[in-house]
CSV table of C-alpha atoms in Angstrom, one decimal:
chain,number,residue,atom,x,y,z
A,1,MET,CA,19.0,20.2,-17.6
A,2,SER,CA,21.2,19.8,-20.5
A,3,ALA,CA,24.0,17.2,-20.8
A,4,VAL,CA,27.6,18.3,-21.4
A,5,ASN,CA,29.0,17.0,-24.6
A,6,ALA,CA,32.2,15.0,-23.9
A,7,GLY,CA,33.7,16.1,-27.2
A,8,GLN,CA,33.3,19.7,-26.3
A,9,LEU,CA,35.1,19.2,-23.0
A,10,GLU,CA,38.0,17.5,-24.8
A,11,ARG,CA,38.3,20.2,-27.3
A,12,GLY,CA,38.1,22.8,-24.5
A,13,SER,CA,35.6,24.7,-26.5
A,14,THR,CA,33.9,27.6,-24.9
A,15,SER,CA,30.3,28.4,-25.1
A,16,THR,CA,28.4,31.5,-24.5
A,17,VAL,CA,26.1,31.5,-21.5
A,18,GLU,CA,22.6,32.2,-22.6
A,19,ALA,CA,20.9,35.0,-20.8
A,20,PRO,CA,18.1,33.8,-18.5
A,21,ILE,CA,14.7,34.1,-20.0
A,22,GLN,CA,12.8,36.9,-18.5
A,23,GLU,CA,9.1,36.5,-18.2
A,24,LYS,CA,7.2,39.5,-19.6
A,25,GLU,CA,5.3,41.4,-16.9
A,26,THR,CA,1.7,41.0,-18.0
A,27,ARG,CA,0.2,43.5,-15.7
A,28,GLY,CA,0.8,47.1,-16.3
A,29,GLU,CA,2.4,49.2,-13.5
A,30,GLU,CA,-0.8,51.3,-13.3
A,31,GLU,CA,-2.8,48.2,-12.7
A,32,LEU,CA,-0.5,47.0,-9.9
A,33,ASP,CA,-0.5,50.4,-8.3
A,34,VAL,CA,-4.3,50.5,-7.9
A,35,PRO,CA,-5.3,49.7,-4.4
A,36,TRP,CA,-7.4,46.6,-3.9
A,37,GLN,CA,-9.5,45.5,-1.1
A,38,VAL,CA,-10.4,42.1,0.3
A,39,VAL,CA,-14.1,41.9,1.0
A,40,VAL,CA,-15.9,39.1,2.9
A,41,HIS,CA,-19.6,38.7,2.3
A,42,ASN,CA,-22.3,37.3,4.6
A,43,ASP,CA,-23.1,33.7,4.4
A,44,PRO,CA,-25.9,32.2,6.6
A,45,VAL,CA,-24.2,28.8,6.7
A,46,ASN,CA,-20.7,29.6,8.1
A,47,LEU,CA,-20.6,29.7,11.9
A,48,MET,CA,-19.7,33.0,13.5
A,49,THR,CA,-17.0,31.3,15.6
A,50,TYR,CA,-15.6,29.7,12.5
A,51,VAL,CA,-15.5,33.0,10.6
A,52,THR,CA,-13.7,34.7,13.6
A,53,MET,CA,-11.1,31.9,13.7
A,54,VAL,CA,-10.5,32.2,9.9
A,55,PHE,CA,-9.9,36.0,10.2
A,56,GLN,CA,-7.4,35.4,13.1
A,57,ARG,CA,-5.5,32.8,11.1
A,58,VAL,CA,-5.5,34.5,7.7
A,59,PHE,CA,-4.8,38.1,8.7
A,60,GLY,CA,-3.2,37.5,12.1
A,61,TYR,CA,-5.8,39.7,13.7
A,62,PRO,CA,-6.3,39.6,17.5
A,63,ARG,CA,-9.6,38.0,18.6
A,64,GLU,CA,-11.4,41.3,19.3
A,65,LYS,CA,-10.6,42.7,15.8
A,66,ALA,CA,-11.5,39.4,14.1
A,67,GLU,CA,-14.9,39.4,16.0
A,68,ARG,CA,-15.6,43.1,15.0
A,69,HIS,CA,-15.1,42.2,11.3
A,70,MET,CA,-17.2,39.0,11.7
A,71,LEU,CA,-20.0,41.0,13.3
A,72,GLU,CA,-19.8,43.6,10.5
A,73,VAL,CA,-20.1,40.8,7.9
A,74,HIS,CA,-23.1,39.4,9.8
A,75,GLN,CA,-24.9,42.7,10.4
A,76,LYS,CA,-24.0,44.7,7.3
A,77,GLY,CA,-23.5,41.9,4.8
A,78,ARG,CA,-19.9,42.7,4.1
A,79,SER,CA,-16.7,43.8,5.7
A,80,ILE,CA,-13.4,45.1,4.2
A,81,LEU,CA,-10.7,42.9,5.8
A,82,TRP,CA,-7.6,44.3,4.1
A,83,SER,CA,-6.6,46.7,1.4
A,84,GLY,CA,-3.3,47.2,-0.5
A,85,VAL,CA,-1.6,45.9,-3.6
A,86,ARG,CA,-3.1,43.2,-5.8
A,87,GLU,CA,-0.8,40.2,-5.2
A,88,PRO,CA,-1.2,39.9,-1.4
A,89,ALA,CA,-4.9,40.7,-1.8
A,90,GLU,CA,-5.3,37.8,-4.3
A,91,PHE,CA,-3.4,35.6,-1.9
A,92,TYR,CA,-5.7,36.5,1.0
A,93,VAL,CA,-8.8,35.8,-1.1
A,94,GLN,CA,-7.4,32.5,-2.1
A,95,GLN,CA,-6.8,31.6,1.5
A,96,LEU,CA,-10.4,32.7,2.5
A,97,HIS,CA,-11.8,30.5,-0.3
A,98,GLY,CA,-9.8,27.6,1.1
A,99,TYR,CA,-11.7,28.1,4.3
A,100,LEU,CA,-14.9,28.3,2.2
A,101,LEU,CA,-15.7,31.9,3.0
A,102,LEU,CA,-17.4,34.2,0.4
A,103,ALA,CA,-14.6,36.6,-0.3
A,104,THR,CA,-13.9,38.9,-3.3
A,105,LEU,CA,-11.2,41.1,-4.6
A,106,GLU,CA,-12.3,44.7,-5.4
A,107,LYS,CA,-10.6,47.7,-6.8
A,108,VAL,CA,-10.8,50.7,-4.4
A,109,VAL,CA,-12.9,53.4,-6.1
B,1,MET,CA,-23.9,10.5,22.0
B,2,GLU,CA,-21.1,11.9,24.1
B,3,ILE,CA,-18.3,14.1,22.8
B,4,CYS,CA,-15.2,15.0,24.7
B,5,ARG,CA,-11.5,15.7,24.5
B,6,GLN,CA,-9.2,12.8,25.3
B,7,ASP,CA,-5.5,13.7,25.2
B,8,ASP,CA,-4.6,14.4,21.5
B,9,ALA,CA,-7.9,13.4,20.2
B,10,LEU,CA,-11.6,14.3,20.2
B,11,GLN,CA,-13.7,11.3,21.2
B,12,ILE,CA,-17.3,10.7,20.1
B,13,SER,CA,-18.9,7.8,22.0
B,14,ASP,CA,-22.3,6.3,22.7
B,15,LEU,CA,-23.3,6.7,19.1
B,16,ASP,CA,-26.8,5.6,18.1
B,17,PRO,CA,-27.1,4.1,14.6
B,18,PHE,CA,-28.9,7.2,13.2
B,19,LEU,CA,-26.1,9.7,14.2
B,20,ALA,CA,-23.4,7.2,13.2
B,21,GLU,CA,-25.0,7.1,9.7
B,22,LEU,CA,-25.0,10.9,9.5
B,23,LEU,CA,-21.3,10.8,10.4
B,24,ARG,CA,-20.7,8.3,7.7
B,25,GLN,CA,-22.5,10.5,5.2
B,26,ILE,CA,-20.1,13.4,5.8
B,27,PRO,CA,-17.7,12.7,2.9
B,28,GLU,CA,-20.5,11.9,0.5
B,29,SER,CA,-22.4,15.0,1.4
B,30,THR,CA,-19.5,17.2,0.2
B,31,ASN,CA,-20.2,16.1,-3.4
B,32,PRO,CA,-21.8,18.9,-5.4
B,33,ASP,CA,-22.4,16.8,-8.5
B,34,GLY,CA,-25.8,17.5,-10.1
B,35,ALA,CA,-26.2,20.7,-8.1
B,36,PRO,CA,-24.7,23.7,-9.9
B,37,ALA,CA,-25.7,26.0,-7.0
B,38,ALA,CA,-23.6,23.8,-4.6
B,39,GLU,CA,-20.7,23.7,-7.0
B,40,ALA,CA,-20.9,27.5,-7.4
B,41,ARG,CA,-20.9,28.0,-3.6
B,42,LEU,CA,-17.8,25.8,-3.1
B,43,PHE,CA,-15.9,27.6,-5.8
B,44,SER,CA,-17.3,31.1,-5.5
B,45,GLN,CA,-16.2,33.9,-7.8
B,46,PRO,CA,-13.3,35.9,-6.6
B,47,SER,CA,-14.1,39.1,-8.4
B,48,ALA,CA,-16.5,40.9,-10.8
B,49,GLU,CA,-13.7,41.2,-13.3
B,50,LYS,CA,-13.7,38.7,-16.1
B,51,LYS,CA,-9.9,38.5,-16.4
B,52,ILE,CA,-9.4,37.7,-12.7
B,53,ARG,CA,-12.2,35.1,-12.9
B,54,ALA,CA,-10.6,33.4,-15.8
B,55,GLU,CA,-7.1,33.3,-14.2
B,56,TRP,CA,-8.7,32.0,-11.0
B,57,LYS,CA,-10.5,29.1,-12.7
B,58,SER,CA,-7.2,28.1,-14.4
B,59,TYR,CA,-4.8,28.4,-11.5
B,60,VAL,CA,-6.5,28.7,-8.1
B,61,GLU,CA,-9.6,26.5,-8.5
B,62,PRO,CA,-7.5,23.3,-9.1
B,63,GLU,CA,-5.6,24.1,-5.9
B,64,LEU,CA,-8.8,24.5,-4.0
B,65,ARG,CA,-10.2,21.2,-5.4
B,66,ARG,CA,-7.0,19.4,-4.2
B,67,LEU,CA,-7.3,21.0,-0.8
B,68,PHE,CA,-11.0,20.1,-0.3
B,69,ARG,CA,-10.4,16.5,-1.6
B,70,SER,CA,-7.5,16.0,0.7
B,71,ALA,CA,-9.5,17.2,3.7
B,72,THR,CA,-12.4,14.9,2.8
B,73,GLU,CA,-10.1,11.9,2.4
B,74,THR,CA,-8.7,12.5,5.9
B,75,VAL,CA,-12.2,12.5,7.3
B,76,ALA,CA,-13.2,9.4,5.3
B,77,ASP,CA,-10.2,7.6,6.7
B,78,ASP,CA,-11.1,8.5,10.3
B,79,LEU,CA,-14.7,7.4,9.7
B,80,THR,CA,-13.6,3.9,8.8
B,81,GLN,CA,-13.6,3.3,12.6
B,82,LEU,CA,-17.4,3.2,12.2
B,83,ASN,CA,-17.4,0.4,9.7
B,84,GLY,CA,-18.9,-2.8,11.0
B,85,ASN,CA,-21.9,-4.2,12.8
B,86,GLU,CA,-24.6,-1.6,13.5
B,87,LYS,CA,-25.4,-3.3,16.8
B,88,SER,CA,-22.0,-2.7,18.1
B,89,LEU,CA,-22.2,1.1,17.5
B,90,SER,CA,-23.3,1.8,21.1
B,91,ASN,CA,-19.8,0.6,22.2
B,92,CYS,CA,-18.1,2.2,19.2
B,93,ILE,CA,-15.9,5.2,19.8
B,94,LEU,CA,-14.8,7.6,17.1
B,95,HIS,CA,-11.4,9.1,17.7
B,96,ILE,CA,-10.5,12.2,15.8
B,97,PRO,CA,-6.9,13.1,16.1
B,98,ILE,CA,-6.4,16.9,17.0
B,99,ALA,CA,-4.0,16.9,14.0
B,100,HIS,CA,-7.0,16.2,11.8
B,101,ALA,CA,-9.2,19.0,13.3
B,102,ASP,CA,-8.6,21.4,10.3
B,103,ALA,CA,-9.6,18.7,7.8
B,104,TRP,CA,-12.7,18.0,9.8
B,105,LEU,CA,-13.7,21.7,10.0
B,106,ASN,CA,-13.1,22.0,6.3
B,107,THR,CA,-15.0,18.9,5.3
B,108,LEU,CA,-17.9,19.6,7.7
B,109,ASN,CA,-18.1,23.1,6.1
B,110,GLN,CA,-18.1,21.7,2.6
B,111,ALA,CA,-20.9,19.3,3.6
B,112,ARG,CA,-23.0,22.0,5.3
B,113,LEU,CA,-22.6,24.4,2.3
B,114,VAL,CA,-23.4,21.7,-0.3
B,115,ILE,CA,-26.5,20.5,1.6
B,116,ALA,CA,-27.7,24.1,2.2
B,117,ALA,CA,-27.3,25.0,-1.5
B,118,LYS,CA,-29.0,21.8,-2.7
B,119,TYR,CA,-32.1,22.4,-0.6
B,120,LYS,CA,-32.0,26.2,-0.9
B,121,PHE,CA,-32.5,26.7,2.9
B,122,SER,CA,-33.6,30.2,3.9
B,123,ASP,CA,-31.9,32.2,6.6
B,124,GLU,CA,-34.9,31.5,8.8
B,125,GLU,CA,-34.7,27.8,8.4
B,126,LEU,CA,-30.9,27.8,9.0
B,127,ASN,CA,-31.5,29.8,12.2
B,128,ASP,CA,-34.3,27.6,13.5
B,129,HIS,CA,-32.4,25.1,15.6
B,130,ASP,CA,-35.4,23.7,17.4
B,131,ARG,CA,-37.1,22.5,14.2
B,132,SER,CA,-38.5,19.0,14.5
B,133,PRO,CA,-39.5,16.3,13.8
B,134,ILE,CA,-37.8,15.0,10.7
B,135,GLY,CA,-40.6,14.4,8.2
B,136,SER,CA,-38.9,14.7,4.8
B,137,ARG,CA,-35.5,14.4,3.1
B,138,ARG,CA,-35.4,18.2,3.2
B,139,ASP,CA,-35.9,18.2,7.0
B,140,LEU,CA,-33.2,15.6,7.3
B,141,GLY,CA,-30.9,17.8,5.3
B,142,LEU,CA,-31.5,20.7,7.7
B,143,PHE,CA,-30.8,18.4,10.6
B,144,GLN,CA,-27.6,17.4,9.0
B,145,VAL,CA,-26.5,21.0,8.6
B,146,ASN,CA,-27.2,21.6,12.3
B,147,PHE,CA,-25.6,18.4,13.5
B,148,TYR,CA,-22.5,19.1,11.5
B,149,GLY,CA,-22.5,22.7,12.8
B,150,PHE,CA,-22.6,21.3,16.3
B,151,LEU,CA,-19.5,19.2,15.6
B,152,GLN,CA,-17.8,22.2,14.1
B,153,GLU,CA,-18.5,24.2,17.2
B,154,PHE,CA,-17.1,21.5,19.5
B,155,ILE,CA,-13.9,21.1,17.4
B,156,LEU,CA,-13.5,24.9,17.3
B,157,ARG,CA,-13.8,25.2,21.1
B,158,GLU,CA,-11.3,22.4,21.6
B,159,ILE,CA,-8.6,23.7,19.2
B,160,SER,CA,-8.9,27.4,20.3
B,161,GLY,CA,-8.4,26.3,24.0
Protein backbone atom coordinates (compact mmCIF):
# COMPACT_ATOMS: atom_id res chain seq x y z
CA MET A 1 0.00 0.00 0.00
CA SER A 2 1.43 3.34 -0.88
CA ALA A 3 1.08 6.46 1.28
CA VAL A 4 -0.57 9.56 -0.15
CA ASN A 5 1.74 12.52 -0.29
CA ALA A 6 0.16 15.45 1.63
CA GLY A 7 1.77 17.93 -0.71
CA GLN A 8 0.10 16.32 -3.66
CA LEU A 9 -3.32 16.62 -1.98
CA GLU A 10 -2.79 20.29 -1.21
CA ARG A 11 -1.78 21.03 -4.74
CA GLY A 12 -4.70 19.06 -6.04
CA SER A 13 -2.41 17.27 -8.38
CA THR A 14 -3.75 14.48 -10.42
CA SER A 15 -2.01 11.26 -11.02
CA THR A 16 -2.61 8.62 -13.58
CA VAL A 17 -3.88 5.30 -12.28
CA GLU A 18 -1.47 2.59 -13.19
CA ALA A 19 -2.89 -0.33 -15.03
CA PRO A 20 -3.00 -3.50 -12.92
CA ILE A 21 -0.14 -5.84 -13.56
CA GLN A 22 -1.29 -8.81 -15.48
CA GLU A 23 0.48 -12.07 -14.81
CA LYS A 24 1.53 -13.77 -17.98
CA GLU A 25 -0.20 -17.05 -18.64
CA THR A 26 2.59 -19.56 -18.49
CA ARG A 27 0.63 -22.47 -19.83
CA GLY A 28 -0.30 -22.53 -23.47
CA GLU A 29 -3.94 -22.91 -24.42
CA GLU A 30 -3.17 -26.18 -26.08
CA GLU A 31 -1.73 -27.55 -22.88
CA LEU A 32 -4.77 -26.46 -20.89
CA ASP A 33 -7.13 -28.06 -23.38
CA VAL A 34 -5.55 -31.50 -23.17
CA PRO A 35 -7.69 -33.70 -20.96
CA TRP A 36 -6.02 -35.00 -17.84
CA GLN A 37 -6.94 -37.87 -15.62
CA VAL A 38 -6.56 -38.43 -11.91
CA VAL A 39 -5.27 -41.94 -11.29
CA VAL A 40 -5.07 -43.66 -7.90
CA HIS A 41 -2.60 -46.52 -7.55
CA ASN A 42 -2.67 -49.55 -5.28
CA ASP A 43 -0.94 -49.36 -1.96
CA PRO A 44 -0.87 -52.35 0.39
CA VAL A 45 -0.79 -50.17 3.51
CA ASN A 46 -3.84 -47.94 3.11
CA LEU A 47 -7.00 -49.56 4.46
CA MET A 48 -9.81 -50.28 2.01
CA THR A 49 -12.35 -48.50 4.22
CA TYR A 50 -10.05 -45.48 4.45
CA VAL A 51 -9.60 -45.31 0.67
CA THR A 52 -13.38 -45.50 0.19
CA MET A 53 -13.91 -42.65 2.66
CA VAL A 54 -11.30 -40.52 0.88
CA PHE A 55 -12.99 -41.03 -2.52
CA GLN A 56 -16.33 -40.03 -1.01
CA ARG A 57 -14.85 -36.90 0.54
CA VAL A 58 -12.64 -35.72 -2.31
CA PHE A 59 -14.93 -36.45 -5.25
CA GLY A 60 -18.29 -36.44 -3.47
CA TYR A 61 -19.00 -39.92 -4.82
CA PRO A 62 -21.75 -42.01 -3.23
CA ARG A 63 -20.48 -44.93 -1.16
CA GLU A 64 -21.19 -47.56 -3.85
CA LYS A 65 -19.25 -45.68 -6.52
CA ALA A 66 -16.38 -44.97 -4.12
CA GLU A 67 -16.24 -48.68 -3.24
CA ARG A 68 -16.20 -49.68 -6.92
CA HIS A 69 -13.17 -47.46 -7.53
CA MET A 70 -11.49 -48.70 -4.35
CA LEU A 71 -11.93 -52.31 -5.49
CA GLU A 72 -10.62 -51.46 -8.94
CA VAL A 73 -7.50 -49.98 -7.34
CA HIS A 74 -7.13 -53.06 -5.14
CA GLN A 75 -7.70 -55.63 -7.88
CA LYS A 76 -6.28 -53.97 -10.99
CA GLY A 77 -3.63 -51.79 -9.39
CA ARG A 78 -5.10 -48.48 -10.51
CA SER A 79 -8.32 -46.64 -11.14
CA ILE A 80 -9.13 -43.45 -13.02
CA LEU A 81 -11.10 -41.37 -10.56
CA TRP A 82 -11.69 -38.26 -12.62
CA SER A 83 -10.81 -36.69 -15.94
CA GLY A 84 -11.03 -33.16 -17.24
CA VAL A 85 -8.99 -29.97 -17.41
CA ARG A 86 -5.66 -29.68 -15.67
CA GLU A 87 -6.32 -27.30 -12.77
CA PRO A 88 -9.05 -29.24 -10.99
CA ALA A 89 -7.15 -32.44 -11.73
CA GLU A 90 -4.10 -31.00 -9.94
CA PHE A 91 -6.29 -29.93 -7.06
CA TYR A 92 -7.75 -33.45 -6.73
CA VAL A 93 -4.28 -35.02 -6.75
CA GLN A 94 -3.13 -32.56 -4.10
CA GLN A 95 -6.10 -33.50 -1.90
CA LEU A 96 -5.44 -37.21 -2.41
CA HIS A 97 -1.79 -36.73 -1.43
CA GLY A 98 -3.02 -34.91 1.67
CA TYR A 99 -4.79 -38.15 2.56
CA LEU A 100 -1.56 -40.03 1.72
CA LEU A 101 -2.98 -41.94 -1.23
CA LEU A 102 -0.75 -42.72 -4.20
CA ALA A 103 -2.26 -40.52 -6.89
CA THR A 104 -0.95 -39.16 -10.17
CA LEU A 105 -1.95 -36.74 -12.85
CA GLU A 106 -1.79 -38.20 -16.36
CA LYS A 107 -2.48 -36.82 -19.81
CA VAL A 108 -5.23 -38.69 -21.62
CA VAL A 109 -3.65 -40.34 -24.63
CA MET B 1 -7.65 -52.48 26.19
CA GLU B 2 -11.17 -51.29 25.57
CA ILE B 3 -12.21 -48.82 22.96
CA CYS B 4 -15.61 -47.18 22.67
CA ARG B 5 -17.47 -44.02 21.73
CA GLN B 6 -18.36 -41.71 24.61
CA ASP B 7 -20.42 -38.68 23.53
CA ASP B 8 -18.14 -36.46 21.44
CA ALA B 9 -15.02 -38.48 22.05
CA LEU B 10 -13.50 -41.86 21.43
CA GLN B 11 -12.34 -43.48 24.62
CA ILE B 12 -9.49 -45.96 25.00
CA SER B 13 -9.31 -47.52 28.44
CA ASP B 14 -7.70 -50.46 30.28
CA LEU B 15 -4.41 -49.79 28.56
CA ASP B 16 -1.54 -52.10 29.33
CA PRO B 17 1.92 -50.49 29.39
CA PHE B 18 2.94 -52.10 26.09
CA LEU B 19 0.01 -50.72 24.08
CA ALA B 20 0.28 -47.38 25.88
CA GLU B 21 3.89 -47.21 24.75
CA LEU B 22 2.89 -48.00 21.16
CA LEU B 23 0.34 -45.19 21.33
CA ARG B 24 2.98 -42.82 22.66
CA GLN B 25 5.23 -43.78 19.75
CA ILE B 26 2.72 -42.68 17.09
CA PRO B 27 4.09 -39.13 16.57
CA GLU B 28 7.70 -40.30 16.54
CA SER B 29 6.84 -43.07 14.09
CA THR B 30 5.77 -40.52 11.48
CA ASN B 31 9.34 -39.25 11.15
CA PRO B 32 10.86 -40.44 7.86
CA ASP B 33 14.34 -39.07 8.63
CA GLY B 34 17.09 -41.45 7.58
CA ALA B 35 14.73 -43.50 5.42
CA PRO B 36 14.52 -42.08 1.89
CA ALA B 37 11.90 -44.70 0.95
CA ALA B 38 9.63 -43.45 3.74
CA GLU B 39 10.14 -39.82 2.72
CA ALA B 40 9.39 -40.77 -0.90
CA ARG B 41 6.20 -42.52 0.16
CA LEU B 42 4.90 -39.60 2.24
CA PHE B 43 5.66 -37.17 -0.58
CA SER B 44 5.01 -39.28 -3.64
CA GLN B 45 5.46 -38.01 -7.19
CA PRO B 46 2.33 -36.46 -8.72
CA SER B 47 3.27 -37.06 -12.34
CA ALA B 48 5.81 -38.51 -14.72
CA GLU B 49 6.34 -35.03 -16.16
CA LYS B 50 9.42 -33.19 -14.88
CA LYS B 51 7.82 -29.75 -15.01
CA ILE B 52 4.85 -30.80 -12.90
CA ARG B 53 7.14 -32.53 -10.40
CA ALA B 54 9.29 -29.41 -10.02
CA GLU B 55 6.24 -27.18 -9.48
CA TRP B 56 4.83 -29.69 -7.01
CA LYS B 57 8.03 -29.71 -4.97
CA SER B 58 8.03 -25.92 -4.76
CA TYR B 59 4.38 -25.19 -4.12
CA VAL B 60 2.47 -28.27 -2.98
CA GLU B 61 4.98 -30.22 -0.91
CA PRO B 62 5.43 -27.44 1.67
CA GLU B 63 1.64 -27.37 2.11
CA LEU B 64 1.56 -31.12 2.60
CA ARG B 65 4.37 -30.92 5.16
CA ARG B 66 2.41 -28.30 7.09
CA LEU B 67 -0.74 -30.45 6.95
CA PHE B 68 1.05 -33.58 8.19
CA ARG B 69 2.91 -31.67 10.93
CA SER B 70 -0.30 -30.06 12.18
CA ALA B 71 -2.09 -33.44 12.36
CA THR B 72 0.84 -34.98 14.22
CA GLU B 73 0.93 -32.11 16.73
CA THR B 74 -2.78 -32.59 17.46
CA VAL B 75 -2.22 -36.28 18.16
CA ALA B 76 0.88 -35.57 20.27
CA ASP B 77 -1.18 -33.13 22.37
CA ASP B 78 -3.91 -35.73 22.91
CA LEU B 79 -1.31 -38.30 23.90
CA THR B 80 -0.01 -36.14 26.76
CA GLN B 81 -2.91 -37.75 28.69
CA LEU B 82 -0.72 -40.85 28.83
CA ASN B 83 2.20 -39.08 30.47
CA GLY B 84 2.90 -40.14 34.01
CA ASN B 85 3.34 -43.22 36.10
CA GLU B 86 3.29 -46.51 34.16
CA LYS B 87 1.58 -48.27 37.06
CA SER B 88 -1.40 -46.00 36.81
CA LEU B 89 -1.98 -46.82 33.12
CA SER B 90 -4.55 -49.51 33.88
CA ASN B 91 -6.75 -46.73 35.20
CA CYS B 92 -5.73 -44.33 32.48
CA ILE B 93 -8.27 -43.33 29.84
CA LEU B 94 -7.32 -41.72 26.57
CA HIS B 95 -9.99 -39.39 25.22
CA ILE B 96 -9.79 -38.54 21.54
CA PRO B 97 -12.22 -35.73 20.67
CA ILE B 98 -14.25 -36.56 17.54
CA ALA B 99 -13.08 -33.19 16.21
CA HIS B 100 -9.55 -34.65 16.18
CA ALA B 101 -10.57 -37.80 14.29
CA ASP B 102 -9.18 -36.59 10.95
CA ALA B 103 -5.86 -35.65 12.54
CA TRP B 104 -5.66 -39.12 14.09
CA LEU B 105 -6.51 -40.86 10.81
CA ASN B 106 -3.85 -38.85 9.01
CA THR B 107 -1.17 -39.34 11.65
CA LEU B 108 -1.84 -43.06 12.01
CA ASN B 109 -1.59 -43.33 8.24
CA GLN B 110 1.72 -41.44 8.19
CA ALA B 111 3.08 -43.74 10.89
CA ARG B 112 1.91 -46.92 9.13
CA LEU B 113 3.36 -45.81 5.77
CA VAL B 114 6.70 -44.77 7.28
CA ILE B 115 7.10 -47.99 9.28
CA ALA B 116 6.10 -50.14 6.29
CA ALA B 117 8.56 -48.31 4.04
CA LYS B 118 11.40 -48.51 6.58
CA TYR B 119 11.02 -52.29 6.97
CA LYS B 120 10.03 -52.92 3.34
CA PHE B 121 7.14 -55.16 4.39
CA SER B 122 5.79 -57.36 1.61
CA ASP B 123 2.09 -57.57 0.72
CA GLU B 124 2.01 -61.03 2.32
CA GLU B 125 3.43 -59.73 5.58
CA LEU B 126 1.01 -56.81 5.64
CA ASN B 127 -1.92 -59.14 5.08
CA ASP B 128 -0.82 -61.65 7.73
CA HIS B 129 -2.77 -60.32 10.71
CA ASP B 130 -2.24 -63.45 12.80
CA ARG B 131 1.53 -63.26 12.78
CA SER B 132 3.05 -63.75 16.23
CA PRO B 133 4.94 -63.67 18.48
CA ILE B 134 7.06 -60.51 18.38
CA GLY B 135 10.65 -61.68 18.16
CA SER B 136 12.45 -58.78 16.53
CA ARG B 137 12.25 -55.04 15.92
CA ARG B 138 10.88 -55.85 12.49
CA ASP B 139 8.08 -57.98 14.01
CA LEU B 140 7.30 -55.13 16.39
CA GLY B 141 7.11 -52.79 13.39
CA LEU B 142 4.58 -55.07 11.72
CA PHE B 143 2.58 -55.25 14.94
CA GLN B 144 2.58 -51.44 15.08
CA VAL B 145 1.29 -51.22 11.51
CA ASN B 146 -1.55 -53.62 12.38
CA PHE B 147 -2.35 -52.00 15.72
CA TYR B 148 -2.47 -48.53 14.19
CA GLY B 149 -4.64 -49.95 11.39
CA PHE B 150 -7.04 -51.35 13.99
CA LEU B 151 -7.32 -47.86 15.54
CA GLN B 152 -7.95 -46.36 12.11
CA GLU B 153 -10.74 -48.88 11.45
CA PHE B 154 -12.38 -48.01 14.75
CA ILE B 155 -12.17 -44.26 14.13
CA LEU B 156 -13.52 -44.69 10.58
CA ARG B 157 -16.46 -46.73 11.83
CA GLU B 158 -17.32 -44.12 14.42
CA ILE B 159 -17.09 -41.08 12.15
CA SER B 160 -18.98 -42.66 9.26
CA GLY B 161 -21.84 -43.63 11.56
